[in-house]
Amino acid sequence: MKTILFILQKEFIQIFRNKTMLPMIFLMPILQLLILVNAATFEMKDIDMVVVDKDLSSASRQLTSKFEGSPFYNLNRQSFSVKEGKDKLLEDEADLVMVIPDHFEHDLRNENEADVQLLINAINGTAAGLINAYTSGVIADYNKNIISEWTKQPKMAETNPLEVIYSYWYNPEMNYKIYMVPGILVILVTIISLFLTALNIVREKEMGTIEQINVTPIRKYQFIVGKLVPFLIIALVELGIGLLIGKFLFDVPMIGSLPLLFGFAFVYLLVILGFGLFLSVISESQQQVMFVVFFFMLVFILMGGIFTPAESMPEWARYVNIINPIAYFMRVIRMIMLKGSGFIDILPEFIGLVIYAFISLSLAVWRYRKVA
Amino acid sequence: MNRFIGFVKKEFIHIFRDRRTLLILFGMPIAQILIFGYVITNEIKEAKIAVYDKSKDAVTREITDKLVSSGYFTLAKEIDHSGEIEEIFQKGEVREIVIFEQDFDKKLKEEGSASIQLLLDATDANMANLLQSYTSGIIQDYSQKITIEKSNAPVIKPKPRMLFNNELKGVYMFVPGTMAMILMLVSAMMTSISITREKETGTMEVLLVSPLKSFQVIIGKVTPYVLLAFINGIVIIALGYFVFEMPVKGSLVLLLSVTLLYIIMSLSLGILISTVSNSQEVAMFVSMFALMLPTLLLSNFIFPVENMPWPLQWLSTIIPAKYFVTLIKGIMIKGTGLAFVWKEIVILLLFTSIFITASIRKFKIRLE
């Protein structure tokens, strides 16, 4: 026990002495959390729109003014040629071109039917789907006005027999940040702990100082524990700071139990740290270990379902996610914080991670050789 | 010049000797692009929903069928009483519950209207928003059909055309995004690490007292990586083209030159990082932290920048990857030529020259 304490002391002194790394370890993640949480939104607030009105009738103008009145659209250009509109799409200056054809009002009055063409920049398919839905909604709205105006039939029921009422549970204000804060927090805690541990032993190898430790009577497990605990503490502290920021700056609720969250985070960190140590033990240089870590990080993060829902992924990807620790933590931190899920709800994930932690730590201890 | 060539040779030998790093260097982008191309998607495909049908008549069945046959949803569960709602949300089994009121068909026929309630698990607000608009859209469509059948009211039909990507494929977003990200990180990390490594191990001193000029040392260190990263870029483009059927509508020469420019820019950023950091750990931390998340989030990779609050939009103007993503999308998917994309190219050139000038300044200081 005493040996472990000494190793711990050495590690902590090393960390706190390094005046360039220390602020980075703490400030960078916090800064990123503060800034980047705001970025993750699909709300379409500024749809740049070009209207090509070939009809110039009162109906087409009314329709255009509907869009002018909407806060979602930036109607900055009117044009008379479809080509000009398409050029704007090519230049990335417009997301949507609405073409109102000749005889729009005429057709609408006489044939009861008229088309409006929507040209949407669909490179971002998700955004395009939303733009289409919003725009069709505005047009349908205008359509209702026309029906009640022209046919003198103000009964809403006639024009809209199916009424859709929706309510958003757990997050009635649709604050996307409360979903992103836990997600980004997971990434930051993971990067910090995985990087620092992975670099640690390789660094000692590269500098040659590992030899000095190897010739001491320190046991393997003591060494590993001594290397793990400091980063475990740092990561948990960062998680705590992140949660406070989430709570006070972004109004992220903490419905579930805080001890449960930290307990789960503890197990999760054991997995990550064990994994980091394992990589560190089998690598020869910092450069090598860095690229391996970078590879796994990127794959784990993006597959873990931070930005894109894990359900939309193909089946094999969901199987891969069984060995993706980030996917577990990502799901559970959101369940606990936002929905207040209890221990029973997260039990399968918990058991999974405990097994995982056991495996990754044993691998690290097993592969660590006291002979360089 | 001879000396310089000798130095470049030494660097190449250095790199090729480290088989593992080399393997990772080439294996990584391939694996990543394959994984992301298949996995990362925002498309709503077979999202799990539950239906709580209090009426169970022909109309409610038809609407349910309409929802399921759209391909966006799968019916994961049918609920019989309202007590189950909370429970299945809590477990995270479904994200949306569709509730039909009692005597749905009857109300629709007798009173002319009936209501459908949608409950959404909005912990993921973006997803909830998408699901809601898709579901409402399908129901509105059905609703309009009923109206038209009954009366002959005037109808405006929106005819949407999805330009550049009519199947709304996710890869069109993710291939350019992943490419920007991998090239940036690989180039910046590789250079900054390899230079700081010489510093850490003390061999930099040796290089500096050699008759090579300091800029020759730097260029010599970077040249092999230009080549490696460029090969990576080509592999990614080829994978996009052959595996994911990304078109290359514009000029291939332009595409490759833009890629090369971006690589040189990232490498010069790597040089800058290495001049300000004194250990590999710091260099890696900076390249990883300062570059990974911002590149991921502020480059139009996943989230459109134009929806973000203005400070972030402003911040995104100094993220080089953003311009590269615009360039790639323009050249590959839209088929635009130099006339449309020269602005982005100029900006990337500007970034490169700023990084290079700054590093030359910093580098000299260390010599004294």
PDB file of C-alpha atoms in Angstrom, chain A residues 251-365:
ATOM      1  CA  ASP A 251     -29.782  24.757 -17.600  1.00  0.00           C
ATOM      2  CA  VAL A 252     -29.155  21.082 -18.111  1.00  0.00           C
ATOM      3  CA  PRO A 253     -31.335  19.247 -15.622  1.00  0.00           C
ATOM      4  CA  MET A 254     -29.977  16.594 -13.317  1.00  0.00           C
ATOM      5  CA  ILE A 255     -33.060  14.489 -12.792  1.00  0.00           C
ATOM      6  CA  GLY A 256     -31.405  11.228 -11.848  1.00  0.00           C
ATOM      7  CA  SER A 257     -29.057  10.484  -9.016  1.00  0.00           C
ATOM      8  CA  LEU A 258     -25.655  12.150  -8.999  1.00  0.00           C
ATOM      9  CA  PRO A 259     -23.885   9.348  -7.089  1.00  0.00           C
ATOM     10  CA  LEU A 260     -25.207   6.882  -9.663  1.00  0.00           C
ATOM     11  CA  LEU A 261     -23.762   8.988 -12.448  1.00  0.00           C
ATOM     12  CA  PHE A 262     -20.386   9.239 -10.778  1.00  0.00           C
ATOM     13  CA  GLY A 263     -20.416   5.549  -9.982  1.00  0.00           C
ATOM     14  CA  PHE A 264     -21.037   4.745 -13.600  1.00  0.00           C
ATOM     15  CA  ALA A 265     -18.408   7.259 -14.697  1.00  0.00           C
ATOM     16  CA  PHE A 266     -15.937   5.554 -12.384  1.00  0.00           C
ATOM     17  CA  VAL A 267     -16.442   2.180 -14.050  1.00  0.00           C
ATOM     18  CA  TYR A 268     -16.353   3.791 -17.463  1.00  0.00           C
ATOM     19  CA  LEU A 269     -13.056   5.494 -16.685  1.00  0.00           C
ATOM     20  CA  LEU A 270     -11.569   2.196 -15.554  1.00  0.00           C
ATOM     21  CA  VAL A 271     -12.317   0.832 -19.005  1.00  0.00           C
ATOM     22  CA  ILE A 272     -10.837   3.849 -20.766  1.00  0.00           C
ATOM     23  CA  LEU A 273      -7.765   4.047 -18.568  1.00  0.00           C
ATOM     24  CA  GLY A 274      -7.121   0.333 -18.870  1.00  0.00           C
ATOM     25  CA  PHE A 275      -7.441   0.625 -22.606  1.00  0.00           C
ATOM     26  CA  GLY A 276      -5.079   3.609 -22.661  1.00  0.00           C
ATOM     27  CA  LEU A 277      -2.512   1.781 -20.570  1.00  0.00           C
ATOM     28  CA  PHE A 278      -2.750  -1.276 -22.749  1.00  0.00           C
ATOM     29  CA  LEU A 279      -2.081   0.766 -25.890  1.00  0.00           C
ATOM     30  CA  SER A 280       0.719   2.541 -24.108  1.00  0.00           C
ATOM     31  CA  VAL A 281       2.351  -0.706 -23.051  1.00  0.00           C
ATOM     32  CA  ILE A 282       2.326  -2.230 -26.535  1.00  0.00           C
ATOM     33  CA  SER A 283       3.517   0.886 -28.392  1.00  0.00           C
ATOM     34  CA  GLU A 284       7.058   1.928 -29.067  1.00  0.00           C
ATOM     35  CA  SER A 285       6.797   5.675 -29.509  1.00  0.00           C
ATOM     36  CA  GLN A 286       4.495   8.511 -28.597  1.00  0.00           C
ATOM     37  CA  GLN A 287       3.773   9.103 -32.241  1.00  0.00           C
ATOM     38  CA  GLN A 288       2.596   5.555 -32.690  1.00  0.00           C
ATOM     39  CA  VAL A 289       0.376   5.510 -29.671  1.00  0.00           C
ATOM     40  CA  MET A 290      -1.043   8.860 -30.623  1.00  0.00           C
ATOM     41  CA  PHE A 291      -2.242   7.729 -33.988  1.00  0.00           C
ATOM     42  CA  VAL A 292      -3.755   4.577 -32.591  1.00  0.00           C
ATOM     43  CA  VAL A 293      -5.565   6.558 -29.919  1.00  0.00           C
ATOM     44  CA  PHE A 294      -6.700   9.089 -32.464  1.00  0.00           C
ATOM     45  CA  PHE A 295      -8.071   6.344 -34.651  1.00  0.00           C
ATOM     46  CA  PHE A 296     -10.059   4.705 -31.882  1.00  0.00           C
ATOM     47  CA  MET A 297     -11.267   8.012 -30.504  1.00  0.00           C
ATOM     48  CA  LEU A 298     -12.720   9.174 -33.767  1.00  0.00           C
ATOM     49  CA  VAL A 299     -14.382   5.864 -34.485  1.00  0.00           C
ATOM     50  CA  PHE A 300     -15.737   5.486 -30.977  1.00  0.00           C
ATOM     51  CA  ILE A 301     -16.998   9.054 -30.766  1.00  0.00           C
ATOM     52  CA  LEU A 302     -18.790   9.136 -34.051  1.00  0.00           C
ATOM     53  CA  MET A 303     -20.196   5.638 -33.696  1.00  0.00           C
ATOM     54  CA  GLY A 304     -21.207   6.288 -30.119  1.00  0.00           C
ATOM     55  CA  GLY A 305     -24.159   8.314 -31.223  1.00  0.00           C
ATOM     56  CA  ILE A 306     -23.199  11.762 -30.104  1.00  0.00           C
ATOM     57  CA  PHE A 307     -24.448  13.700 -33.087  1.00  0.00           C
ATOM     58  CA  THR A 308     -26.218  11.072 -35.056  1.00  0.00           C
ATOM     59  CA  PRO A 309     -28.677   8.681 -33.480  1.00  0.00           C
ATOM     60  CA  ALA A 310     -27.336   5.182 -32.967  1.00  0.00           C
ATOM     61  CA  GLU A 311     -30.634   3.749 -34.174  1.00  0.00           C
ATOM     62  CA  SER A 312     -30.139   5.035 -37.705  1.00  0.00           C
ATOM     63  CA  MET A 313     -26.981   3.002 -38.022  1.00  0.00           C
ATOM     64  CA  PRO A 314     -26.959  -0.296 -39.877  1.00  0.00           C
ATOM     65  CA  GLU A 315     -27.261  -3.466 -37.856  1.00  0.00           C
ATOM     66  CA  TRP A 316     -23.580  -4.447 -37.952  1.00  0.00           C
ATOM     67  CA  ALA A 317     -22.671  -1.042 -36.567  1.00  0.00           C
ATOM     68  CA  ARG A 318     -24.908  -1.691 -33.610  1.00  0.00           C
ATOM     69  CA  TYR A 319     -22.973  -4.874 -32.978  1.00  0.00           C
ATOM     70  CA  VAL A 320     -19.711  -2.978 -33.186  1.00  0.00           C
ATOM     71  CA  ASN A 321     -21.105  -0.620 -30.584  1.00  0.00           C
ATOM     72  CA  ILE A 322     -21.119  -3.502 -28.128  1.00  0.00           C
ATOM     73  CA  ILE A 323     -17.361  -3.030 -27.825  1.00  0.00           C
ATOM     74  CA  ASN A 324     -17.587   0.750 -27.936  1.00  0.00           C
ATOM     75  CA  PRO A 325     -17.378   2.039 -24.357  1.00  0.00           C
ATOM     76  CA  ILE A 326     -18.319   5.572 -25.403  1.00  0.00           C
ATOM     77  CA  ALA A 327     -21.657   4.318 -26.704  1.00  0.00           C
ATOM     78  CA  TYR A 328     -22.492   2.961 -23.255  1.00  0.00           C
ATOM     79  CA  PHE A 329     -21.561   6.098 -21.377  1.00  0.00           C
ATOM     80  CA  MET A 330     -23.170   8.381 -23.942  1.00  0.00           C
ATOM     81  CA  ARG A 331     -26.467   6.575 -23.572  1.00  0.00           C
ATOM     82  CA  VAL A 332     -26.359   6.257 -19.820  1.00  0.00           C
ATOM     83  CA  ILE A 333     -25.307   9.808 -18.965  1.00  0.00           C
ATOM     84  CA  ARG A 334     -28.220  11.113 -20.996  1.00  0.00           C
ATOM     85  CA  MET A 335     -30.630   8.638 -19.455  1.00  0.00           C
ATOM     86  CA  ILE A 336     -29.611   9.535 -15.922  1.00  0.00           C
ATOM     87  CA  MET A 337     -29.396  13.277 -16.359  1.00  0.00           C
ATOM     88  CA  LEU A 338     -32.306  13.959 -18.646  1.00  0.00           C
ATOM     89  CA  LYS A 339     -34.807  11.238 -17.921  1.00  0.00           C
ATOM     90  CA  GLY A 340     -33.906  10.292 -14.392  1.00  0.00           C
ATOM     91  CA  SER A 341     -33.409   6.616 -15.147  1.00  0.00           C
ATOM     92  CA  GLY A 342     -32.486   4.566 -12.109  1.00  0.00           C
ATOM     93  CA  PHE A 343     -30.011   1.795 -11.461  1.00  0.00           C
ATOM     94  CA  ILE A 344     -32.355  -0.887 -12.797  1.00  0.00           C
ATOM     95  CA  ASP A 345     -32.756   0.919 -16.119  1.00  0.00           C
ATOM     96  CA  ILE A 346     -29.021   1.115 -16.704  1.00  0.00           C
ATOM     97  CA  LEU A 347     -28.173  -2.291 -15.268  1.00  0.00           C
ATOM     98  CA  PRO A 348     -27.373  -3.973 -18.609  1.00  0.00           C
ATOM     99  CA  GLU A 349     -24.936  -1.183 -19.530  1.00  0.00           C
ATOM    100  CA  PHE A 350     -23.447  -1.272 -16.069  1.00  0.00           C
ATOM    101  CA  ILE A 351     -22.761  -4.991 -16.136  1.00  0.00           C
ATOM    102  CA  GLY A 352     -21.339  -4.678 -19.641  1.00  0.00           C
ATOM    103  CA  LEU A 353     -18.895  -2.014 -18.571  1.00  0.00           C
ATOM    104  CA  VAL A 354     -17.819  -3.863 -15.424  1.00  0.00           C
ATOM    105  CA  ILE A 355     -16.868  -6.867 -17.539  1.00  0.00           C
ATOM    106  CA  TYR A 356     -15.181  -4.583 -20.001  1.00  0.00           C
ATOM    107  CA  ALA A 357     -13.195  -2.826 -17.276  1.00  0.00           C
ATOM    108  CA  PHE A 358     -12.029  -6.164 -15.962  1.00  0.00           C
ATOM    109  CA  ILE A 359     -10.858  -7.232 -19.414  1.00  0.00           C
ATOM    110  CA  SER A 360      -9.065  -4.011 -20.310  1.00  0.00           C
ATOM    111  CA  LEU A 361      -7.274  -3.735 -16.984  1.00  0.00           C
ATOM    112  CA  SER A 362      -6.165  -7.367 -17.044  1.00  0.00           C
ATOM    113  CA  LEU A 363      -4.850  -6.891 -20.558  1.00  0.00           C
ATOM    114  CA  ALA A 364      -2.837  -3.894 -19.437  1.00  0.00           C
ATOM    115  CA  VAL A 365      -1.350  -5.730 -16.456  1.00  0.00           C
TER     116      VAL A 365
END
